[in-house]
JSON list of C-alpha atoms in Angstrom, two decimals:
[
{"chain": "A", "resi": 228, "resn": "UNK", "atom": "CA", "xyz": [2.94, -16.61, 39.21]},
{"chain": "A", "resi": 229, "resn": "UNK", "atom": "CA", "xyz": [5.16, -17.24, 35.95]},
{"chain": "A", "resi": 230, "resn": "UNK", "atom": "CA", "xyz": [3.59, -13.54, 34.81]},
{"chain": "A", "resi": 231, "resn": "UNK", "atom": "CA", "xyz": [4.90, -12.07, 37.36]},
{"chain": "A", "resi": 232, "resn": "UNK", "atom": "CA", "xyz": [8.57, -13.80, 37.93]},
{"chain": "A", "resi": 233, "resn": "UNK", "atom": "CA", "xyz": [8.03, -12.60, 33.91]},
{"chain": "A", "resi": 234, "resn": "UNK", "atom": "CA", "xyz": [8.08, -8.83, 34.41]},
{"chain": "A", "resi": 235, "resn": "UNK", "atom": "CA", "xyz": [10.38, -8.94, 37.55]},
{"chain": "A", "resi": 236, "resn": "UNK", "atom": "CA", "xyz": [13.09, -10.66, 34.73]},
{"chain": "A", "resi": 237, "resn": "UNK", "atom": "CA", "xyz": [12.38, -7.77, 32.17]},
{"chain": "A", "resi": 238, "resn": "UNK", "atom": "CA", "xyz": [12.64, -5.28, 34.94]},
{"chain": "A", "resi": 239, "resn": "UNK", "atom": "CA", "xyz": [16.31, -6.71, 35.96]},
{"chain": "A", "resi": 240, "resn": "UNK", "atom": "CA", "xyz": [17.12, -7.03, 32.04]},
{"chain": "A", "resi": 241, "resn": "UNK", "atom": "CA", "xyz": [16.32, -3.74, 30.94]},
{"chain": "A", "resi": 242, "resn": "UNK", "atom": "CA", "xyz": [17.74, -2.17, 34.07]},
{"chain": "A", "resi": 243, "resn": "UNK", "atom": "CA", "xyz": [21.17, -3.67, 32.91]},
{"chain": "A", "resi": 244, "resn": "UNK", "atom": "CA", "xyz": [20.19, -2.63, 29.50]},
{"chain": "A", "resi": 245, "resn": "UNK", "atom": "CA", "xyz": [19.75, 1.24, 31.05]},
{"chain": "A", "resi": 246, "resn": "UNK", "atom": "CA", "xyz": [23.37, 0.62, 32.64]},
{"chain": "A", "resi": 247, "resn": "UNK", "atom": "CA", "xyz": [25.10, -0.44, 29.64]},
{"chain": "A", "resi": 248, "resn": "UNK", "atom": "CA", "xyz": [23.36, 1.77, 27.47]},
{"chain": "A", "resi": 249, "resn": "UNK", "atom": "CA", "xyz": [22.49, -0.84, 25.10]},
{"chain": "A", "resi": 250, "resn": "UNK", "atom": "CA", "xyz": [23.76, 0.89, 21.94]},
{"chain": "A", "resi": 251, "resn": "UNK", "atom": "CA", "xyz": [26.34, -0.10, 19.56]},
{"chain": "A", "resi": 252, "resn": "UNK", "atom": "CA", "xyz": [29.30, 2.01, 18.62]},
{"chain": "A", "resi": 253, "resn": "UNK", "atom": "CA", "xyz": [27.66, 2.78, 15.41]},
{"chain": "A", "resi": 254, "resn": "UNK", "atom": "CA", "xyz": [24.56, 3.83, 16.45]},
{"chain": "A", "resi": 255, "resn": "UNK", "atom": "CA", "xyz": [26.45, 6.35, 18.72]},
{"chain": "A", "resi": 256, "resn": "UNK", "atom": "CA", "xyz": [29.29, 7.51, 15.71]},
{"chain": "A", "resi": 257, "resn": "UNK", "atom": "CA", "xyz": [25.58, 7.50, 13.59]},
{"chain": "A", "resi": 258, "resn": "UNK", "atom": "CA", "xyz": [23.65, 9.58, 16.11]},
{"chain": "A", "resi": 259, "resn": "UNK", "atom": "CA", "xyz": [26.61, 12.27, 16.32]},
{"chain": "A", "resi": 260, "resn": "UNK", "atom": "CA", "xyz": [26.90, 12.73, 12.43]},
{"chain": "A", "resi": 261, "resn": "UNK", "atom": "CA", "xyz": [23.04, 12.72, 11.92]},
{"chain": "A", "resi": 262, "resn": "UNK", "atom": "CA", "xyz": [22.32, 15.49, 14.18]},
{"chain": "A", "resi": 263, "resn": "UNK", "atom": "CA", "xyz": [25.74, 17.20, 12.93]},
{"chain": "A", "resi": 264, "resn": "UNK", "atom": "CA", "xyz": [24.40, 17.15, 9.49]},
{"chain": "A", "resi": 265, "resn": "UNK", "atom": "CA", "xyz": [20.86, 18.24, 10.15]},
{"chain": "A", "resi": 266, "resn": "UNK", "atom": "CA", "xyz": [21.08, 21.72, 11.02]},
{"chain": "A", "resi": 267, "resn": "UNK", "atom": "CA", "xyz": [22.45, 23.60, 8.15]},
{"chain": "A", "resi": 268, "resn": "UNK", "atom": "CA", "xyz": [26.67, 23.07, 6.97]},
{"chain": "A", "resi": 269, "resn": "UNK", "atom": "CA", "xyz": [27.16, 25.64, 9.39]},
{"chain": "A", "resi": 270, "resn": "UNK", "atom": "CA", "xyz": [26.84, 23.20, 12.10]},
{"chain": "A", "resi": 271, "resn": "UNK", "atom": "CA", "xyz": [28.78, 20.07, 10.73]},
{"chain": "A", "resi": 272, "resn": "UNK", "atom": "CA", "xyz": [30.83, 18.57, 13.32]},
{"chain": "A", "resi": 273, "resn": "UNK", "atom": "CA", "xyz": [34.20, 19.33, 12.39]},
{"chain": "A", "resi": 274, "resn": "UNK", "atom": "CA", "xyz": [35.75, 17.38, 15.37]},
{"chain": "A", "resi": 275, "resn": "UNK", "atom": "CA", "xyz": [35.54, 14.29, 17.04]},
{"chain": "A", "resi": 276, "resn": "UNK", "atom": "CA", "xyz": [36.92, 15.43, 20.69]},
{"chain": "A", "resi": 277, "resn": "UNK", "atom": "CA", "xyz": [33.67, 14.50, 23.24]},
{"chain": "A", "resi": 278, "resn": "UNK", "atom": "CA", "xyz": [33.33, 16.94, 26.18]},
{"chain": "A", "resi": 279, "resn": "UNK", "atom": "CA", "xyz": [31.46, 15.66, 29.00]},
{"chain": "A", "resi": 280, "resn": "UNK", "atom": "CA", "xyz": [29.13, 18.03, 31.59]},
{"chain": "A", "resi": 281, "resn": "UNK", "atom": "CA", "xyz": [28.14, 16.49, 34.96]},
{"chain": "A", "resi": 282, "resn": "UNK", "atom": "CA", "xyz": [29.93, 13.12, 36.65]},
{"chain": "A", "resi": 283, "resn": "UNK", "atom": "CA", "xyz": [27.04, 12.63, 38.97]},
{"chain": "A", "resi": 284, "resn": "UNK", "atom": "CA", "xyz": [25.83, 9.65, 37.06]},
{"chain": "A", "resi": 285, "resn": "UNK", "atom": "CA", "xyz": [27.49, 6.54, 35.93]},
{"chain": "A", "resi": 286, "resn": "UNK", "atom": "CA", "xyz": [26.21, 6.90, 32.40]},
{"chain": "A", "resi": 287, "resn": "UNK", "atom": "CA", "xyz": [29.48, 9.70, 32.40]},
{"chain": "A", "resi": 288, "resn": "UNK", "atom": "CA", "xyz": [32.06, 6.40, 33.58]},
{"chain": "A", "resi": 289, "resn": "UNK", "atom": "CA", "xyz": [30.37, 4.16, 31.07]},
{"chain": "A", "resi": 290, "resn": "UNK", "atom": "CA", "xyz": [30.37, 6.39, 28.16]},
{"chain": "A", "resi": 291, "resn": "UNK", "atom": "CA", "xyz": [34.09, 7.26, 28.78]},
{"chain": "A", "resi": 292, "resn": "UNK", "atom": "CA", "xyz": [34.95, 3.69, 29.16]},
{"chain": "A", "resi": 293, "resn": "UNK", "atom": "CA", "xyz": [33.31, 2.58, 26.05]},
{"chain": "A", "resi": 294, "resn": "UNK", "atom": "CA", "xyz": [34.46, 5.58, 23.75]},
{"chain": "A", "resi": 295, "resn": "UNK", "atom": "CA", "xyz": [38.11, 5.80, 25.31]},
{"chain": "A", "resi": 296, "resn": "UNK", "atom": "CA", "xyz": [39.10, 1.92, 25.09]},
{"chain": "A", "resi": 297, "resn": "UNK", "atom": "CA", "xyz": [41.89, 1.54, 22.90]},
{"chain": "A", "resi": 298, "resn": "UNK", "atom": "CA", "xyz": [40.27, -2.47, 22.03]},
{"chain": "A", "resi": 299, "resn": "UNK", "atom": "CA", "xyz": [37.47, -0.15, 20.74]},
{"chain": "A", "resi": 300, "resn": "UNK", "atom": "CA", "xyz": [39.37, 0.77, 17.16]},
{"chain": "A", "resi": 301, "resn": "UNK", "atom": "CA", "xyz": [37.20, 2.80, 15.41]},
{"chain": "A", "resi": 302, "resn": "UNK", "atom": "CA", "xyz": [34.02, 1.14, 16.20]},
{"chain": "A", "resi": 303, "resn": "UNK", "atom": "CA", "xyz": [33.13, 4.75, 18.00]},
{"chain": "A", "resi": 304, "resn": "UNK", "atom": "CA", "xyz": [34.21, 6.87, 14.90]},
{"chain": "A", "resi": 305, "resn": "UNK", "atom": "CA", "xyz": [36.94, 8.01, 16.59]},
{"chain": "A", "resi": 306, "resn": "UNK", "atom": "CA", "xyz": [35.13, 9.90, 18.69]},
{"chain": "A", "resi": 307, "resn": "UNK", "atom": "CA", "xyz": [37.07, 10.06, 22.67]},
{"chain": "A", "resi": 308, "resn": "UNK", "atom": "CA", "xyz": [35.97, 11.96, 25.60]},
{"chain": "A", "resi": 309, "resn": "UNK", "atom": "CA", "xyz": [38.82, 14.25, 26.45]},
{"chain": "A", "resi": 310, "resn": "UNK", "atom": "CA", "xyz": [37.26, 16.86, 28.75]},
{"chain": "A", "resi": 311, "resn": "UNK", "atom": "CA", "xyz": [34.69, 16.62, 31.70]},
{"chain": "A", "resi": 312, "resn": "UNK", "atom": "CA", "xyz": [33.21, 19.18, 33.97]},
{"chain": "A", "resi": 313, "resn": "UNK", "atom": "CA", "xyz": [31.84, 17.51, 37.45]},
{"chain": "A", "resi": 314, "resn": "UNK", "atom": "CA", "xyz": [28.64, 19.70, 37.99]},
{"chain": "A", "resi": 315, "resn": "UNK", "atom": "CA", "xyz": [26.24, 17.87, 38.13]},
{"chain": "A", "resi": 316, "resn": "UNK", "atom": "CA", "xyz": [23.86, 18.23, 41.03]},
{"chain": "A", "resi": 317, "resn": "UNK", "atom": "CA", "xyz": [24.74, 19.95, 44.37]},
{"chain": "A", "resi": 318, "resn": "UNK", "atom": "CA", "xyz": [21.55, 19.20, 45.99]},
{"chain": "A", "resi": 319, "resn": "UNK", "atom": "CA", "xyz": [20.38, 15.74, 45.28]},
{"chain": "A", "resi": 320, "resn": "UNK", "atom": "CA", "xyz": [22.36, 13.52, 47.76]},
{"chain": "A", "resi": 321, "resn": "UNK", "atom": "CA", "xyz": [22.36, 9.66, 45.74]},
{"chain": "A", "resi": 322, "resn": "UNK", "atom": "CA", "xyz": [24.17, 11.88, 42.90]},
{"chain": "A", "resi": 323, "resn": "UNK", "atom": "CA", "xyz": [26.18, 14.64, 44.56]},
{"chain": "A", "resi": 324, "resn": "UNK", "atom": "CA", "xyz": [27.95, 12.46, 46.80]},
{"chain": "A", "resi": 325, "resn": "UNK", "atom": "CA", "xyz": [29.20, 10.44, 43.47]},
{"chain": "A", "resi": 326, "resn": "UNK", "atom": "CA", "xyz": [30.89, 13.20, 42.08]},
{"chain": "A", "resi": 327, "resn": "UNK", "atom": "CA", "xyz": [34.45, 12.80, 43.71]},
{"chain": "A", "resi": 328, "resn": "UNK", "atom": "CA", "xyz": [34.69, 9.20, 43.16]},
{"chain": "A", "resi": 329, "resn": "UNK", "atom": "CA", "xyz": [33.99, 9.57, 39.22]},
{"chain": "A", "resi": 330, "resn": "UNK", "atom": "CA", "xyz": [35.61, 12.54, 38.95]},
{"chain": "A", "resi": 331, "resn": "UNK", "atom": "CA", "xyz": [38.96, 10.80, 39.70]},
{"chain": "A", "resi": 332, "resn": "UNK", "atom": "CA", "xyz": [37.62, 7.28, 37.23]},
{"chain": "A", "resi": 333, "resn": "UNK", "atom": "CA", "xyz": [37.34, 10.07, 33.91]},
{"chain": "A", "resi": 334, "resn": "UNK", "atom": "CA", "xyz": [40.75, 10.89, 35.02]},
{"chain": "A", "resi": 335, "resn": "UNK", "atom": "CA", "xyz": [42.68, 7.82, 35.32]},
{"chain": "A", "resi": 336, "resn": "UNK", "atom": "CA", "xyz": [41.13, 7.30, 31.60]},
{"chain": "A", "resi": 337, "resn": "UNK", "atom": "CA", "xyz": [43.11, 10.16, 30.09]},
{"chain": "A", "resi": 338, "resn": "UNK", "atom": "CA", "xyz": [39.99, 12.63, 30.93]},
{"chain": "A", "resi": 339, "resn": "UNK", "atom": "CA", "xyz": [40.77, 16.62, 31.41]},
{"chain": "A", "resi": 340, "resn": "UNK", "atom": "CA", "xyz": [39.28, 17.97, 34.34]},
{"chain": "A", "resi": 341, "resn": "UNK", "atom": "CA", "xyz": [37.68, 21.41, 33.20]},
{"chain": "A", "resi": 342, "resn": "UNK", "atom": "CA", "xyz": [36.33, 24.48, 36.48]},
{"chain": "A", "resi": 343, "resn": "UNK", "atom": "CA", "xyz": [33.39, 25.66, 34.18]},
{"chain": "A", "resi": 344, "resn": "UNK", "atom": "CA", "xyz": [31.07, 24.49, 31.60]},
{"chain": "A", "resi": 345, "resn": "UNK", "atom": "CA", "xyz": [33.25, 27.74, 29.41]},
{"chain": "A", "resi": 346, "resn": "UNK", "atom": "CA", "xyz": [36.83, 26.44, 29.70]},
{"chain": "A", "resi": 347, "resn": "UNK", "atom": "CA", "xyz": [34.52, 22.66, 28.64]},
{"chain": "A", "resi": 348, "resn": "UNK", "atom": "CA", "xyz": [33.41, 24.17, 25.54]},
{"chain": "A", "resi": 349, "resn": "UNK", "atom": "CA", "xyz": [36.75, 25.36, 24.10]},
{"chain": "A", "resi": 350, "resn": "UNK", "atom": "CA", "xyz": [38.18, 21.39, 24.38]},
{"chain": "A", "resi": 351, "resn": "UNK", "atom": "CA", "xyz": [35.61, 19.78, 23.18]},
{"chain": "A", "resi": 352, "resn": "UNK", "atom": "CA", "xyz": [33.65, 19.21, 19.57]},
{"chain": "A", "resi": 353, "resn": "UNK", "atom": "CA", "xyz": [30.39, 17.32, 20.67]},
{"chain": "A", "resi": 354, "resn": "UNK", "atom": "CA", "xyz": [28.65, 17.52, 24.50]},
{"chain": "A", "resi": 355, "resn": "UNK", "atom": "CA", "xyz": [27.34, 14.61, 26.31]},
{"chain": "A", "resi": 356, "resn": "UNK", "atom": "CA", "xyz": [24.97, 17.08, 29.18]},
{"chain": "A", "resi": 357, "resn": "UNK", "atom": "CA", "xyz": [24.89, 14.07, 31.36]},
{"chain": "A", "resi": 358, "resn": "UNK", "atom": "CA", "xyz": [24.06, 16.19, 34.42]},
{"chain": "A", "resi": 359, "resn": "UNK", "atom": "CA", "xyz": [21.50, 14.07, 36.59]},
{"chain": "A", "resi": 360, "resn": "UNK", "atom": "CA", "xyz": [19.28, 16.69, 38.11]},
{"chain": "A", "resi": 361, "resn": "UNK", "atom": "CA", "xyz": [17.24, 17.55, 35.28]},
{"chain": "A", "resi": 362, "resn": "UNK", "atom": "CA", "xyz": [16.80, 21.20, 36.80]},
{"chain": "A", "resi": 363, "resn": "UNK", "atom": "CA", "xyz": [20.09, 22.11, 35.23]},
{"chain": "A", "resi": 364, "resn": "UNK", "atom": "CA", "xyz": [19.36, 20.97, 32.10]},
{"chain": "A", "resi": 365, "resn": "UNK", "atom": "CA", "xyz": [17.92, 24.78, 30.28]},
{"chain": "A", "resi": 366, "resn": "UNK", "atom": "CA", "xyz": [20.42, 26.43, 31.52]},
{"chain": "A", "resi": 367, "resn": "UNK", "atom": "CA", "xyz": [23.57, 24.57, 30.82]},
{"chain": "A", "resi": 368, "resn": "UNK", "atom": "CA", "xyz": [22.18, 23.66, 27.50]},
{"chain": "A", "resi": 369, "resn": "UNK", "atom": "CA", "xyz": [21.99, 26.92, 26.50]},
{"chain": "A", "resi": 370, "resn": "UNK", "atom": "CA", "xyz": [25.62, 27.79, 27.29]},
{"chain": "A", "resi": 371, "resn": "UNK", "atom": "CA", "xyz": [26.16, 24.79, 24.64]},
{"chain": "A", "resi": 372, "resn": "UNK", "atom": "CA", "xyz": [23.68, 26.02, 22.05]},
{"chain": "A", "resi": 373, "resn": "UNK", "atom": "CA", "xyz": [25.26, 29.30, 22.15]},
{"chain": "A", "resi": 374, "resn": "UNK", "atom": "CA", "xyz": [28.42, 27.88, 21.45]},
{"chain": "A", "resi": 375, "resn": "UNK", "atom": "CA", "xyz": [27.04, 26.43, 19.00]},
{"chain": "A", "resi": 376, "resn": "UNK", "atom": "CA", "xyz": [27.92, 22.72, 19.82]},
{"chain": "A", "resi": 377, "resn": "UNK", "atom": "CA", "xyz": [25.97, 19.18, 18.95]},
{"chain": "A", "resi": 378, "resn": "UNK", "atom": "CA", "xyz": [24.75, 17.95, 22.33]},
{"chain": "A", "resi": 379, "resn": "UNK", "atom": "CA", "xyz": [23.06, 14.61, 23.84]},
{"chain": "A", "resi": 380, "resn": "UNK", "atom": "CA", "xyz": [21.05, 15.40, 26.72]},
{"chain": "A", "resi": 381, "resn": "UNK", "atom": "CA", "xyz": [20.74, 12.38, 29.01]},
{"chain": "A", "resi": 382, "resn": "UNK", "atom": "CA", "xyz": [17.40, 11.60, 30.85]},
{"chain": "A", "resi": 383, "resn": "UNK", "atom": "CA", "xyz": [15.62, 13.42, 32.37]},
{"chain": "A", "resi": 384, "resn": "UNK", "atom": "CA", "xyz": [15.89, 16.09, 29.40]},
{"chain": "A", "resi": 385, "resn": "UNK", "atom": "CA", "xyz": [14.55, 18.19, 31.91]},
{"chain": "A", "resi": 386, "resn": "UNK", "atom": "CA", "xyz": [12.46, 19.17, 35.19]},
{"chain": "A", "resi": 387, "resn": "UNK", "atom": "CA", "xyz": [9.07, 20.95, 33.49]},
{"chain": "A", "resi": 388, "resn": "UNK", "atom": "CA", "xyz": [7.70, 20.55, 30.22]},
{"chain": "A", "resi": 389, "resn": "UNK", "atom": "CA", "xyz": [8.38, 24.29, 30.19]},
{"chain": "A", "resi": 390, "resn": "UNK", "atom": "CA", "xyz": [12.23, 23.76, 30.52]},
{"chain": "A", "resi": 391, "resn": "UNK", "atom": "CA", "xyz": [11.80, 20.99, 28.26]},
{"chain": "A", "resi": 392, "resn": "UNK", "atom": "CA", "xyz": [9.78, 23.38, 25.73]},
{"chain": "A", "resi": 393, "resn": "UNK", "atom": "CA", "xyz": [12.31, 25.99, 25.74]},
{"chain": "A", "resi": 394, "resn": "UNK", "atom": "CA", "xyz": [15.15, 23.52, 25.39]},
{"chain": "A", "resi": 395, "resn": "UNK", "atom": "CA", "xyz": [13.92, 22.56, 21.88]},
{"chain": "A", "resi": 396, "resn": "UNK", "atom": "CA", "xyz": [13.03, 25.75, 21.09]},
{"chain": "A", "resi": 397, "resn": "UNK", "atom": "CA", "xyz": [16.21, 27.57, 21.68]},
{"chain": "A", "resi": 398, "resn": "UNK", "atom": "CA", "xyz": [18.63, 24.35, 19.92]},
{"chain": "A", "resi": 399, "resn": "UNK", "atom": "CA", "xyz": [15.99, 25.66, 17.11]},
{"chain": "A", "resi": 400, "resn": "UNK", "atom": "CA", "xyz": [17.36, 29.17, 17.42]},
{"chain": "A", "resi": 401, "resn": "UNK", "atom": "CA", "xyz": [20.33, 28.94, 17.57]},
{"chain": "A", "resi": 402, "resn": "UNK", "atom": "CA", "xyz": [20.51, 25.94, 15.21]},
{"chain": "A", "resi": 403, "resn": "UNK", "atom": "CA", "xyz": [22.07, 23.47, 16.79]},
{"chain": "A", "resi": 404, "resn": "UNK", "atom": "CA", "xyz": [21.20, 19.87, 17.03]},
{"chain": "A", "resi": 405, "resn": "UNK", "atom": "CA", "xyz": [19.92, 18.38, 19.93]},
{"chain": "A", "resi": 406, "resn": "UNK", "atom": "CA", "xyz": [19.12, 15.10, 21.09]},
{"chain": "A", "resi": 407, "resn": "UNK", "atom": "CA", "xyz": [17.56, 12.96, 23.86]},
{"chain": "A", "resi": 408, "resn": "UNK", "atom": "CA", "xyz": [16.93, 9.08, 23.83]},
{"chain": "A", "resi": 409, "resn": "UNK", "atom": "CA", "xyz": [16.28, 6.27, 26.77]},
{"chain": "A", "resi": 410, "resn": "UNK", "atom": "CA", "xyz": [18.52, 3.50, 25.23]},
{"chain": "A", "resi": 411, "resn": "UNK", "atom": "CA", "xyz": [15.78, 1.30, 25.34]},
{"chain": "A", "resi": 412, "resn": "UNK", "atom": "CA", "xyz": [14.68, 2.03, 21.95]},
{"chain": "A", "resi": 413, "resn": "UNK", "atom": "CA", "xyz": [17.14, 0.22, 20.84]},
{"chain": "A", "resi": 414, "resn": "UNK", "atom": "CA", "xyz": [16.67, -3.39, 22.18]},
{"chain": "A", "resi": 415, "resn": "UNK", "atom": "CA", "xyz": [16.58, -5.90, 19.79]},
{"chain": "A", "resi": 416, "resn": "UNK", "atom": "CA", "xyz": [12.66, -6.63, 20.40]},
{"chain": "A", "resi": 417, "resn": "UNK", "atom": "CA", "xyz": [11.68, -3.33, 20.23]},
{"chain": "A", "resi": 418, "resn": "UNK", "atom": "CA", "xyz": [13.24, -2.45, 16.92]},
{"chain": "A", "resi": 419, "resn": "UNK", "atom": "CA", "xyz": [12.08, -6.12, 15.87]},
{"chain": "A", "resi": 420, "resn": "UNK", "atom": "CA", "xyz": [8.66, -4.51, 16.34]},
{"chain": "A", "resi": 421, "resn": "UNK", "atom": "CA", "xyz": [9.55, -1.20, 14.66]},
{"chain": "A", "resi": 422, "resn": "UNK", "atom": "CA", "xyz": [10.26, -2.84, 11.79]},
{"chain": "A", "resi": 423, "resn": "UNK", "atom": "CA", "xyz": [7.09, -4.66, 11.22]},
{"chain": "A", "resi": 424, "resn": "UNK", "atom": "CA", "xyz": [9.01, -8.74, 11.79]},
{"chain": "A", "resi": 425, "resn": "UNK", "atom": "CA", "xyz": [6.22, -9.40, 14.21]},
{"chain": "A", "resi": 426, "resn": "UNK", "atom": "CA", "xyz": [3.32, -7.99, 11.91]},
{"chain": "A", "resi": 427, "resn": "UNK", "atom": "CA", "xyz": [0.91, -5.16, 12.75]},
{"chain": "A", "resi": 428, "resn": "UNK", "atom": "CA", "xyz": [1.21, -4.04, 16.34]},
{"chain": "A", "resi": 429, "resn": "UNK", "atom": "CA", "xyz": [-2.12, -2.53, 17.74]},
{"chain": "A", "resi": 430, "resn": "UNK", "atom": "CA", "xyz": [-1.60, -2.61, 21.17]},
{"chain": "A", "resi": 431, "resn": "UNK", "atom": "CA", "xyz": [1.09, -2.39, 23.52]},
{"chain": "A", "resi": 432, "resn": "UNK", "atom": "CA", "xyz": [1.44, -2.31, 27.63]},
{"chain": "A", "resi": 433, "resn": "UNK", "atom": "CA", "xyz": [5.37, -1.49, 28.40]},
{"chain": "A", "resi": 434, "resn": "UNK", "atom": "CA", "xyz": [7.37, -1.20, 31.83]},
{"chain": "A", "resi": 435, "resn": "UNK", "atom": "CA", "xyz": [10.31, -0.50, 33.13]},
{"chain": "A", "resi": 436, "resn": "UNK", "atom": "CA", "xyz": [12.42, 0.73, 35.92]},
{"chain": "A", "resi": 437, "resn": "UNK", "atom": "CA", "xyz": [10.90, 3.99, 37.27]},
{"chain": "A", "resi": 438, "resn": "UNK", "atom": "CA", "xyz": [12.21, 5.36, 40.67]},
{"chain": "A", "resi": 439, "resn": "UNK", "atom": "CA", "xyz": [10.75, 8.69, 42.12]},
{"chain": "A", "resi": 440, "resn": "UNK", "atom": "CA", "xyz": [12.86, 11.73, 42.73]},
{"chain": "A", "resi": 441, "resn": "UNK", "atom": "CA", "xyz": [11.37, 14.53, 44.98]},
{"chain": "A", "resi": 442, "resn": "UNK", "atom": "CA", "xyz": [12.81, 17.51, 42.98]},
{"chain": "A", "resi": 443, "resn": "UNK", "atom": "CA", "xyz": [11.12, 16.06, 39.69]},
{"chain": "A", "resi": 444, "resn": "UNK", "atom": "CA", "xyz": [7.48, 15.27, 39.15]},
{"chain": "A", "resi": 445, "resn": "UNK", "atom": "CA", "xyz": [5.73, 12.21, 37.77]},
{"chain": "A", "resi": 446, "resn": "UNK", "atom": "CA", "xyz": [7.49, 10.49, 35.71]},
{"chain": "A", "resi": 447, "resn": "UNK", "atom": "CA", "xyz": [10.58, 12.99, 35.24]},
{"chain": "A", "resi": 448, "resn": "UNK", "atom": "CA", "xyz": [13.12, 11.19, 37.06]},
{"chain": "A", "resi": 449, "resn": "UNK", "atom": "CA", "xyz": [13.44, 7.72, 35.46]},
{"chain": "A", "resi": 450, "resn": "UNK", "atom": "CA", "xyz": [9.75, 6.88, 33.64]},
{"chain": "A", "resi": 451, "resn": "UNK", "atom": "CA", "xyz": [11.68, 8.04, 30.27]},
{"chain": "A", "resi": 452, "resn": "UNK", "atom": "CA", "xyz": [12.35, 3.76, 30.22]},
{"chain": "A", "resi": 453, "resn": "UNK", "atom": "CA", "xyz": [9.13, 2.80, 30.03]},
{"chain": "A", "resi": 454, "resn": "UNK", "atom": "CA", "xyz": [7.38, 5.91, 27.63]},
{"chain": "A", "resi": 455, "resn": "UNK", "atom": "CA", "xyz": [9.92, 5.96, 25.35]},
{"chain": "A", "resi": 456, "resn": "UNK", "atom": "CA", "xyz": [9.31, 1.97, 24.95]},
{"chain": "A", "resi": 457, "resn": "UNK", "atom": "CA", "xyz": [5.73, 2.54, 24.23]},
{"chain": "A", "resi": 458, "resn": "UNK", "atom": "CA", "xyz": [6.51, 5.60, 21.67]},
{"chain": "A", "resi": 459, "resn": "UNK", "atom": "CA", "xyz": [8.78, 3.88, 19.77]},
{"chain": "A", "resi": 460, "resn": "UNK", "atom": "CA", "xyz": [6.14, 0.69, 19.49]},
{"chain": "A", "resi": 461, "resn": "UNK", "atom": "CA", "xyz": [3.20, 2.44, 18.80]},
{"chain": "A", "resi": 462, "resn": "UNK", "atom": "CA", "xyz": [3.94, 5.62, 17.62]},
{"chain": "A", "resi": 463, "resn": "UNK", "atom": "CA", "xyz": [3.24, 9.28, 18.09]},
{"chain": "A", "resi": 464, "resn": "UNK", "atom": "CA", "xyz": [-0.57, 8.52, 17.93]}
]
């Protein structure tokens, strides 16, 4: 039984991982000025006011917490979220119903309340698309690449590998950066094996959290966790 009591332990640890994110303040400072810098001087982030679009997941309340703690210094680069819009899923009950609650935590932390993804963009230097429903995800992106803003897109990146597709594809366009992680890939055993301190990796079996969602297929929803463990072991293949 020990296997198993095992993998239910890694389950519960990497699911708190997923919650808290998992990466330091300079990885997230880092990952803002790399994909700032790698699209042409046009495109350099000039700014370090964070605008946030959806509060239908708790990643939005734990970012915000993290980046707008005065304890933090500047750990985060100085980056602060100072705008949010709510929307965010209107359909999909376990996130729409969440929206009023964090709506009103982003605000008690010194977070603007914004009525359009528009009025977002003027406020704000960088984008966090934290939107849940991954059906959004093409078309509020776009009102960000055309604005011509940096953006993290939190999982699911999107709905379709078509949406995905035309994500990357129009960030390409219009040159902006773009960017999409599961924090995972950043546990301490997983960039042990990344850089080579366990030797020569040729196989790998990886698992994670992975809850269905009936408006996203396979593994849209939440299977990011596990893949994006494997990927970053292995490899593109």
């Amino acid at each position: 039984m020990k296997p198993y009591h095992d993998r239910r332990k890694f389950i519960k640890t990497t699911a708190a991982a997923v919650a808290g994110f998992g990466i330091t303040g300079t990885s997230f400072a880092n990952s803002f000025n790399l994909i700032g810098n790698g699209a042409g001087k046009q495109n350099r982030i000039s700014g370090t006011r964070v605008g946030i679009i959806g509060l239908d997941t708790s990643h939005s309340i734990a970012f915000t917490k993290a980046l707008n703690n005065p304890a933090a210094g500047s750990e985060f680069g100085g980056y602060k979220v100072v705008a949010a819009y709510p929307y965010g899923s209107r359909d999909i009950e376990s996130s729409f119903k969440r929206i009023p609650g964090y709506t009103d935590d982003v605000k008690k932390l010194g977070v603007e309340i914004t009525g359009s993804i528009d009025e977002l963009l003027n406020k704000a230097d960088v984008i966090l698309l934290e939107t849940n429903d991954g059906r959004l995800h093409l078309e509020q992106a776009l009102l960000v690449f055309k604005a011509g803003k940096p953006v993290f897109i939190d999982k699911p990146v999107a709905a379709s590998l078509s949406d995905t597709i035309a994500i990357y594809d129009a960030a390409k366009r219009y040159k902006v950066p773009v960017f999409s992680a599961s924090s995972l890939r950043y546990m301490e055993t997983v960039q042990a094996v990344t850089k080579g301190k366990i030797g020569k990796v040729l196989g790998a079996d990886t698992y994670s959290p992975a809850t269905l969602e009936k408006n996203h297929p396979d593994l849209f929803w939440y299977g990011i966790h596990g893949v994006e463990t494997l990927f970053t072991v292995m490899g593109m293949g």
